PDB file of C-alpha atoms in Angstrom:
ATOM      1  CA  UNK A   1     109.367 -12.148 262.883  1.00 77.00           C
ATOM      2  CA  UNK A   2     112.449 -10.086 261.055  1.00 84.00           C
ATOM      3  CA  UNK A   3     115.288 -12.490 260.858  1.00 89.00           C
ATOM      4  CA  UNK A   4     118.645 -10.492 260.415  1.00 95.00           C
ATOM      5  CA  UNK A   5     121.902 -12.136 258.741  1.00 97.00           C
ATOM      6  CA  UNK A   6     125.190 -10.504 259.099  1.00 98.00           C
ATOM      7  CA  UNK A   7     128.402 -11.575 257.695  1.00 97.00           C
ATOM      8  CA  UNK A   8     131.256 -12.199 257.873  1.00 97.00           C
ATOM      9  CA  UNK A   9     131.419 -13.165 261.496  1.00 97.00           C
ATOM     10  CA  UNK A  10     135.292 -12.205 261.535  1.00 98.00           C
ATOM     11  CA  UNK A  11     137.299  -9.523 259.859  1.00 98.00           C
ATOM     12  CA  UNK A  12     140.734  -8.745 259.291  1.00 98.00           C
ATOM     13  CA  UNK A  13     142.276  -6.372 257.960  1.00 98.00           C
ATOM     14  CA  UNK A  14     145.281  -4.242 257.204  1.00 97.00           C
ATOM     15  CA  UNK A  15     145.280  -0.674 258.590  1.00 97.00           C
ATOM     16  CA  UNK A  16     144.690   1.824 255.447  1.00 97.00           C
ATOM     17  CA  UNK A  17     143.112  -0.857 253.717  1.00 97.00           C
ATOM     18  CA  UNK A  18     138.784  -1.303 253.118  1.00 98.00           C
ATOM     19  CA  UNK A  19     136.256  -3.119 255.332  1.00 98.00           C
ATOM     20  CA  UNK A  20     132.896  -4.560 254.448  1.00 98.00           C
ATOM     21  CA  UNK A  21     130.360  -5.716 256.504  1.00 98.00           C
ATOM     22  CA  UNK A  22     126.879  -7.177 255.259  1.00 98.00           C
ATOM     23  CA  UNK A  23     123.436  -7.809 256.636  1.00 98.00           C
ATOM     24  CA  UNK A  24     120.095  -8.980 255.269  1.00 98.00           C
ATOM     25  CA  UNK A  25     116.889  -8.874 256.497  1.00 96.00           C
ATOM     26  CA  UNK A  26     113.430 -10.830 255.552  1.00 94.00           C
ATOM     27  CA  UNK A  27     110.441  -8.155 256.714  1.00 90.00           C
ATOM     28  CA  UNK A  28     109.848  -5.892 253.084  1.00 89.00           C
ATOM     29  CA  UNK A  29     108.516  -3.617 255.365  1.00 87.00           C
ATOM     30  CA  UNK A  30     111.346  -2.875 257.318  1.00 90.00           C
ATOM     31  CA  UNK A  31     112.540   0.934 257.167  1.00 89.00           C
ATOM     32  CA  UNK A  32     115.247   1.714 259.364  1.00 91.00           C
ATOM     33  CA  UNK A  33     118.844   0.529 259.114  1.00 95.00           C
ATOM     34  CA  UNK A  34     121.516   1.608 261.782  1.00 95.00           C
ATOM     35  CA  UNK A  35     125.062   0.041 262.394  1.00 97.00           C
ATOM     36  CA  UNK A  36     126.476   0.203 266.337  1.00 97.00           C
ATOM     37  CA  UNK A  37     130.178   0.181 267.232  1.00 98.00           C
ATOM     38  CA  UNK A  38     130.527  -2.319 270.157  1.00 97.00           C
ATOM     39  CA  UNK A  39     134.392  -2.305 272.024  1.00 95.00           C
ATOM     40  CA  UNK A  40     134.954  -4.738 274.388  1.00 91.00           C
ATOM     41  CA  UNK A  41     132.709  -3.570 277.313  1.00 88.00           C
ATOM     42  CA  UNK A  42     131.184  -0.544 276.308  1.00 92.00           C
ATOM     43  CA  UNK A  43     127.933   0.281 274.955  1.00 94.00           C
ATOM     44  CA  UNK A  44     126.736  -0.051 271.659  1.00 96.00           C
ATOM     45  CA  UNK A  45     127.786   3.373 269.675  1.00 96.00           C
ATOM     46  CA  UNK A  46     125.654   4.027 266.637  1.00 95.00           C
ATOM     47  CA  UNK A  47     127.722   4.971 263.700  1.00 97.00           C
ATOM     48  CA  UNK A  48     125.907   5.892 260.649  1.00 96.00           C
ATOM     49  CA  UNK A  49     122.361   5.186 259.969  1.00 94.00           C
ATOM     50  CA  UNK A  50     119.968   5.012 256.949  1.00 93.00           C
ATOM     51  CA  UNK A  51     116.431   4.878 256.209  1.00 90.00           C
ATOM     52  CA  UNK A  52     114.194   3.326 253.264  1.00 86.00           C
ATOM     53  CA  UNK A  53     113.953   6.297 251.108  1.00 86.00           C
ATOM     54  CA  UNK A  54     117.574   6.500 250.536  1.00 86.00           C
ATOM     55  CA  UNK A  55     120.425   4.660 249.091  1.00 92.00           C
ATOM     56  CA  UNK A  56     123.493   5.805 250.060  1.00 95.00           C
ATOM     57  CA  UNK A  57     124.571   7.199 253.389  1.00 95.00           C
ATOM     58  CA  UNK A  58     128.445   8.755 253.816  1.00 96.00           C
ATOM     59  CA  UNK A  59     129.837   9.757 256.852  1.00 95.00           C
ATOM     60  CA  UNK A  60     133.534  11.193 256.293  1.00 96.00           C
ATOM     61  CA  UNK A  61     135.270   7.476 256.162  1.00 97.00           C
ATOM     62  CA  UNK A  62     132.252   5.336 256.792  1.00 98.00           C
ATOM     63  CA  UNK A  63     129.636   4.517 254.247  1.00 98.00           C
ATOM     64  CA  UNK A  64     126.195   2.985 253.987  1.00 98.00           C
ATOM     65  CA  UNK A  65     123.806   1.327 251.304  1.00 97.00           C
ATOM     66  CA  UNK A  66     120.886   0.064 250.764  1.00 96.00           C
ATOM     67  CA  UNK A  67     119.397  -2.684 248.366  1.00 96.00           C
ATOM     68  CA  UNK A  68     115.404  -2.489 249.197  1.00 93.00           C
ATOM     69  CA  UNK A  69     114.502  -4.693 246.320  1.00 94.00           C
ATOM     70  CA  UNK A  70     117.528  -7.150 247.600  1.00 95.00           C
ATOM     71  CA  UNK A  71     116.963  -6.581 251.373  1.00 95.00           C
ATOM     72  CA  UNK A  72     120.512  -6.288 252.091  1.00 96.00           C
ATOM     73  CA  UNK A  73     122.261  -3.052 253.664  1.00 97.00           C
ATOM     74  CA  UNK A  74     126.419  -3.368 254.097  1.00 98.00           C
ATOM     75  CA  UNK A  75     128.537  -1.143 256.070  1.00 98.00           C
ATOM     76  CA  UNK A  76     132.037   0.237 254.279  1.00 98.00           C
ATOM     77  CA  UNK A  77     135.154   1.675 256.419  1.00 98.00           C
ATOM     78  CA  UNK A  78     137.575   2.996 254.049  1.00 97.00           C
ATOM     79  CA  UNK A  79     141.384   3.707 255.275  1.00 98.00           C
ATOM     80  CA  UNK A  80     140.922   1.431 258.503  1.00 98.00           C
ATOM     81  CA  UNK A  81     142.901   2.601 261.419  1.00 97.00           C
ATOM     82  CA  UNK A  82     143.418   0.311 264.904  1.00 96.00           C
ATOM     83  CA  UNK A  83     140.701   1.786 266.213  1.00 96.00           C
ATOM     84  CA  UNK A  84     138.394   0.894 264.196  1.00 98.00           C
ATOM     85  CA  UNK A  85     138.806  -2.451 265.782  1.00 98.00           C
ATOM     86  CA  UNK A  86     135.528  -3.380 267.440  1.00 98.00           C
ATOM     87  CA  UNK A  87     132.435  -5.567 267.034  1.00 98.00           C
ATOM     88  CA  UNK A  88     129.880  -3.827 264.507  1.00 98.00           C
ATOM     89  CA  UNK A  89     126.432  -4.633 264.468  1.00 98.00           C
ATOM     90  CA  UNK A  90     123.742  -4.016 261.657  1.00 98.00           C
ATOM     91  CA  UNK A  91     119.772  -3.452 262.907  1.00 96.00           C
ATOM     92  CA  UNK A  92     116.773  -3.354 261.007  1.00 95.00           C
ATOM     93  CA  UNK A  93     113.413  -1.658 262.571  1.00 90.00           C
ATOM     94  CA  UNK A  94     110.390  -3.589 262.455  1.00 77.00           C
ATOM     95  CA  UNK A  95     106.925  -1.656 262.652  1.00 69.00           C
ATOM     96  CA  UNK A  96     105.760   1.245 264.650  1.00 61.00           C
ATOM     97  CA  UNK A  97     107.566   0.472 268.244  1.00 63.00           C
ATOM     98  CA  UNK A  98     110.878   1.200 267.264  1.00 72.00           C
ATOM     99  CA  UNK A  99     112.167  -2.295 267.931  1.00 85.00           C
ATOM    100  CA  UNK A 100     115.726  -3.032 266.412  1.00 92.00           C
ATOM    101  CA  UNK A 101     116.316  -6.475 265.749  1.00 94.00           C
ATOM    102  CA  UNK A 102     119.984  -6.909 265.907  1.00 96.00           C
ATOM    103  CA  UNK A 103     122.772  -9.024 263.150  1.00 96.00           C
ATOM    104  CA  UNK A 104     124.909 -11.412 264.966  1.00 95.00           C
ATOM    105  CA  UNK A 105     127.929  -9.229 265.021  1.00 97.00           C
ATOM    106  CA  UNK A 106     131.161  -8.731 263.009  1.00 98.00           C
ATOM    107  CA  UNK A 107     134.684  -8.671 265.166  1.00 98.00           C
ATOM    108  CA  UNK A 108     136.851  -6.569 262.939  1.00 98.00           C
ATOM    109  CA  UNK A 109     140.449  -6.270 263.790  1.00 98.00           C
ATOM    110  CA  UNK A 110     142.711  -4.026 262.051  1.00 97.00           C
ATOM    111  CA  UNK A 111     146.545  -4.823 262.055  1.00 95.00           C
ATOM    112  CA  UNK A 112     149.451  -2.177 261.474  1.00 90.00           C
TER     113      UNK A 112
ATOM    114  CA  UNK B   1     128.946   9.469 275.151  1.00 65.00           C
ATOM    115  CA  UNK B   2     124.968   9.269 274.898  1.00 70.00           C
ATOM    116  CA  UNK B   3     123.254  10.993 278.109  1.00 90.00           C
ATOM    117  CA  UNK B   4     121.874   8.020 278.779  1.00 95.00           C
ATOM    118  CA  UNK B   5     122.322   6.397 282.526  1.00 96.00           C
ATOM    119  CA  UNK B   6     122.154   2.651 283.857  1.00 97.00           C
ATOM    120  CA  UNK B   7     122.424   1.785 287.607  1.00 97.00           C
ATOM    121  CA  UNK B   8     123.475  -0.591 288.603  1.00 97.00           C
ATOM    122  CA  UNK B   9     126.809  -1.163 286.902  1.00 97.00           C
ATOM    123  CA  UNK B  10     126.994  -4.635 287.936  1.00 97.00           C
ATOM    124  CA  UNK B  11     124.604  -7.105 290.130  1.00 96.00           C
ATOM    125  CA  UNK B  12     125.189 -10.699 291.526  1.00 98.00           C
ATOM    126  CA  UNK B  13     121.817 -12.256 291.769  1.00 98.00           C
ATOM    127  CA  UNK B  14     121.188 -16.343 292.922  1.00 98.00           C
ATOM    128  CA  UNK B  15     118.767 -18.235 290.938  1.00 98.00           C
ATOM    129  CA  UNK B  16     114.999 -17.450 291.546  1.00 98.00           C
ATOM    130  CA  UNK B  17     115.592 -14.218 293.323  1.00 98.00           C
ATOM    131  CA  UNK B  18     114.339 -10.932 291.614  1.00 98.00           C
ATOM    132  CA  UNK B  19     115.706  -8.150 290.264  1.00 98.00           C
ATOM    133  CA  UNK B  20     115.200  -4.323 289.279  1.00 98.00           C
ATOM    134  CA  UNK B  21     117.593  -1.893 286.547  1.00 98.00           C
ATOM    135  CA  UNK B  22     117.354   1.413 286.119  1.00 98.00           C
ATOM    136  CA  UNK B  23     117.778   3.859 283.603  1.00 97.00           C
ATOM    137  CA  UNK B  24     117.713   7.414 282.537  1.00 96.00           C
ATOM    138  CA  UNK B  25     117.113   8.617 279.675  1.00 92.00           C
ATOM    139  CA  UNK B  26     118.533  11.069 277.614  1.00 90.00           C
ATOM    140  CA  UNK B  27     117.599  14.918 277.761  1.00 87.00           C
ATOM    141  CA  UNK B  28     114.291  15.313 275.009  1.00 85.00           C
ATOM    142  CA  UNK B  29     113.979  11.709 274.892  1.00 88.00           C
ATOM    143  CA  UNK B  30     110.266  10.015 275.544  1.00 89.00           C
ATOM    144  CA  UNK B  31     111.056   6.474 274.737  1.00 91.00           C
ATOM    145  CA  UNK B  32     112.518   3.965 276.739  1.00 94.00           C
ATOM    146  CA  UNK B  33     113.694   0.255 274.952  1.00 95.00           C
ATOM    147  CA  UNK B  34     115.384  -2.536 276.902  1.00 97.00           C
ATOM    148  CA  UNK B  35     117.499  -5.016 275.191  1.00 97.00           C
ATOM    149  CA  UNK B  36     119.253  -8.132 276.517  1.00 98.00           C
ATOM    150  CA  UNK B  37     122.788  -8.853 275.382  1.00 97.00           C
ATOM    151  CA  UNK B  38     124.207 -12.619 275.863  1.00 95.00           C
ATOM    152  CA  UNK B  39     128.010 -12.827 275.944  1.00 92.00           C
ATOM    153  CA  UNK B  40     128.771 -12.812 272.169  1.00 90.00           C
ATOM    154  CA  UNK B  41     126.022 -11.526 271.159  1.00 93.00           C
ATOM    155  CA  UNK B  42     123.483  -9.061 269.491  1.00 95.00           C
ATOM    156  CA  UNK B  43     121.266  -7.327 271.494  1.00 96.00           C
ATOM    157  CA  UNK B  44     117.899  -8.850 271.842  1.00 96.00           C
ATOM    158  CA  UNK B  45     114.796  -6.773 272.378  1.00 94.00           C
ATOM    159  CA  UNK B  46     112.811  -7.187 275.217  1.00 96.00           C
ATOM    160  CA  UNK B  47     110.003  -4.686 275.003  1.00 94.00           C
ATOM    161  CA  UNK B  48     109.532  -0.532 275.102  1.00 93.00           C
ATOM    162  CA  UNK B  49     107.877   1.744 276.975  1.00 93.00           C
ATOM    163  CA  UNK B  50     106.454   5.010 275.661  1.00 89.00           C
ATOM    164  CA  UNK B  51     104.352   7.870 277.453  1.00 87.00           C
ATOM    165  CA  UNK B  52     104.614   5.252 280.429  1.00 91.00           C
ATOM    166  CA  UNK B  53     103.027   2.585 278.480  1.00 92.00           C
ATOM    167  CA  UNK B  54     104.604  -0.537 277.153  1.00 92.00           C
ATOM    168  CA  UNK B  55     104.431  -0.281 273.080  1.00 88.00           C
ATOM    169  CA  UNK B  56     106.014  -3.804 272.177  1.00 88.00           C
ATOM    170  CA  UNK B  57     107.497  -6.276 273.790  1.00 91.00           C
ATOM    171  CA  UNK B  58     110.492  -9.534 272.170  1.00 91.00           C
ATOM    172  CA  UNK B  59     110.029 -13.278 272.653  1.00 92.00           C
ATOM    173  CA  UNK B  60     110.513 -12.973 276.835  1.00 96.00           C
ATOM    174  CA  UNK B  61     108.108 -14.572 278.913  1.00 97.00           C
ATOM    175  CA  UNK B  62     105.962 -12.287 281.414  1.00 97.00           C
ATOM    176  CA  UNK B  63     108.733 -12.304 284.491  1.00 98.00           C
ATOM    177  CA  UNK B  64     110.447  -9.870 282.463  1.00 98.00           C
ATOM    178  CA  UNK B  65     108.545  -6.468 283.191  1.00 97.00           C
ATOM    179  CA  UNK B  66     108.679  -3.008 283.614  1.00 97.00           C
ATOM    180  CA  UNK B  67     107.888   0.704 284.261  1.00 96.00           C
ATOM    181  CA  UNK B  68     108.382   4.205 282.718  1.00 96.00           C
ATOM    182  CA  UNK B  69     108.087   7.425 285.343  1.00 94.00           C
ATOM    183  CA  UNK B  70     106.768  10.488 283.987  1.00 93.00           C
ATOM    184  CA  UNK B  71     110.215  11.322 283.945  1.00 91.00           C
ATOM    185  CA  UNK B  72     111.055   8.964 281.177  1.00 92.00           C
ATOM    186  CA  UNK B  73     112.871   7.185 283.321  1.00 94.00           C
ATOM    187  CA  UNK B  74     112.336   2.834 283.518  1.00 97.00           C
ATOM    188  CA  UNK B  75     112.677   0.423 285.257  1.00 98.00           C
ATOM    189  CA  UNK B  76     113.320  -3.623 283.953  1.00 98.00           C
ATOM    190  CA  UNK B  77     112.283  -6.125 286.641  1.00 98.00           C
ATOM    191  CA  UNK B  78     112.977  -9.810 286.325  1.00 98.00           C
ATOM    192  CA  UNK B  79     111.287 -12.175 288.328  1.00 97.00           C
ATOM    193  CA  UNK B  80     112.398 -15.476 289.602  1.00 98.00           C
ATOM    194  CA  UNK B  81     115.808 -15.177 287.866  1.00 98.00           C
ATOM    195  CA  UNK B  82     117.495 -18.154 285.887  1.00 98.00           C
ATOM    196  CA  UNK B  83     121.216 -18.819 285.139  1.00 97.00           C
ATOM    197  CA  UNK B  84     120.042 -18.164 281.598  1.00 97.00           C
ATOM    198  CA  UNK B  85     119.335 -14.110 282.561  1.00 98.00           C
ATOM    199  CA  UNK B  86     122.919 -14.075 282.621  1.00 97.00           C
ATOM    200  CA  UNK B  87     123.783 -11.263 280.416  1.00 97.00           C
ATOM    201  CA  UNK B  88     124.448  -7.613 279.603  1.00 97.00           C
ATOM    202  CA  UNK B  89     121.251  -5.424 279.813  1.00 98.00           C
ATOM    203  CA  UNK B  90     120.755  -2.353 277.867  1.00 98.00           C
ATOM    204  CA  UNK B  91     118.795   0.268 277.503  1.00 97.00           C
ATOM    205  CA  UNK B  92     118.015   2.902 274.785  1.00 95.00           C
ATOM    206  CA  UNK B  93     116.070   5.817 274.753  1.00 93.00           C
ATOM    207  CA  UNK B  94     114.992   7.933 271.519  1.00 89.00           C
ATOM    208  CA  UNK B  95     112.448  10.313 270.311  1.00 86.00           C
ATOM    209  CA  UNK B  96     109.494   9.045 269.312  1.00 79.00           C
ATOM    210  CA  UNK B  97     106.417  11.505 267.767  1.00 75.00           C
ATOM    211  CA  UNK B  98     103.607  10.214 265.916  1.00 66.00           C
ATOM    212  CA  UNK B  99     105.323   6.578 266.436  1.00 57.00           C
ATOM    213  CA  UNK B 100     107.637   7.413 264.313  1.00 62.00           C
ATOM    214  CA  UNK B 101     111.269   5.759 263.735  1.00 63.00           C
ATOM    215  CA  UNK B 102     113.496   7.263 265.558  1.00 74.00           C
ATOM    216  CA  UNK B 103     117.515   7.051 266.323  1.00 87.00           C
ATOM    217  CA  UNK B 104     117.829   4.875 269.486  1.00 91.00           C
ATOM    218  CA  UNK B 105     121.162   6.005 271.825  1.00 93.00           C
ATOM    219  CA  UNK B 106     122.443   2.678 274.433  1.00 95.00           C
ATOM    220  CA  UNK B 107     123.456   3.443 277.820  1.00 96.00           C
ATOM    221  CA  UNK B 108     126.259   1.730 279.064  1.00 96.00           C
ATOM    222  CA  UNK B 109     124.309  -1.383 280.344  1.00 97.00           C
ATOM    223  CA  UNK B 110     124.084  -3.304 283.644  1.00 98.00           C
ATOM    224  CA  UNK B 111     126.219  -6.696 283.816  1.00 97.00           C
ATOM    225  CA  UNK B 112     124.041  -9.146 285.596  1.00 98.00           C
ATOM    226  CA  UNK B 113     125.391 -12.686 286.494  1.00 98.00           C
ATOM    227  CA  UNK B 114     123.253 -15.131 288.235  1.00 98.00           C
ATOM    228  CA  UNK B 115     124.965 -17.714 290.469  1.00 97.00           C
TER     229      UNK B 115
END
């Protein structure tokens, strides 16, 4: 089956400063790449979200890319604020039913 | 927030008792995916229901099961429960047409502890 690696397991950084996160996956076949924002008991939030026919995904401060021939995605946060401090996952989608298999996690903390 | 619903919020279950979560999903959305999250984590995924079929189903044995209404609404029973079912349980619901990939939105999950 898929078999997702995400590091680093910890993060920290300085608020205004960058953050990156990265993942890589084993199935070639895989085509769907979405990062979730997890705070301490809340739901997984997606984020931003890209797909195999692209390489680059921006969302105001949060950024996206893809390496198909690599099979590695990361996530970027530029200018980090405090709350951007959360556990992020990375998921990969593996055939036809939609099924995300999930990265272990990142715990990102942003200091002032 | 997603418009996605789980009830309950949390349960206190004793070992080989069973169990059933609910969930609505989101307005427009057909599909139906239940995950399992262990404290500390990723979500694991335990199978998916679409057009109130199961399409796909993770590494859990058959005491995990469940149900979609023709509301879109499901159901996740587990069966003779373990200490190990200990966990956060999530749903997501999406979009699917043509079986195609589609942006899956969590609800805010059911905290089940078994004693």
């Amino acid at each position: 089956g898929e078999n997702v690696e995400q590091h680093p397991s910890t993060l920290s950084v300085q608020e205004g400063d960058s953050a990156v996160i990265k993942c890589t996956y084993s199935d070639s076949a895989s085509n769907y790449f979405p990062w979730y924002k997890q705070e301490l008991g809340k739901r997984p939030q997606l984020i931003i979200d890209i797909r195999s026919n692209v390489g680059e995904k921006k969302d105001q401060r949060i950024a996206v890319t893809l390496n198909k021939t690599a099979k590695h995605f990361s996530l970027h946060i530029t200018e980090t604020q405090p709350e951007d401090s959360a556990v992020y996952f990375c998921a990969v989608n593996t055939g036809t039913a939609s099924k995300l298999t999930f990265g272990t996690g990142t715990r990102l903390q942003v200091t002032l | 927030e997603t418009g996605v619903t789980q009830s309950p919020t949390h349960l206190i279950k004793t070992r080989g008792q069973q169990v059933t979560l609910r969930c609505s999903s989101q307005s427009g959305h057909n599909t139906v995916s239940w995950y399992q999250q262990a404290l500390g984590q990723g979500p694991q995924f335990i199978f998916q229901y679409y057009r109130e079929e199961e399409n796909g189903r993770g590494n859990f044995p058959p005491r995990f099961s469940g149900l979609q209404f023709p509301n879109y609404s499901s159901e996740l029973n587990v069966n003779a429960l373990e200490l190990d079912d200990s966990a956060l349980y999530l749903c997501a619901s999406s979009l699917v047409t043509h079986f195609s990939t589609d942006t899956q939105y969590f609800g805010p999950g059911t905290r089940l502890t078994v004693l």
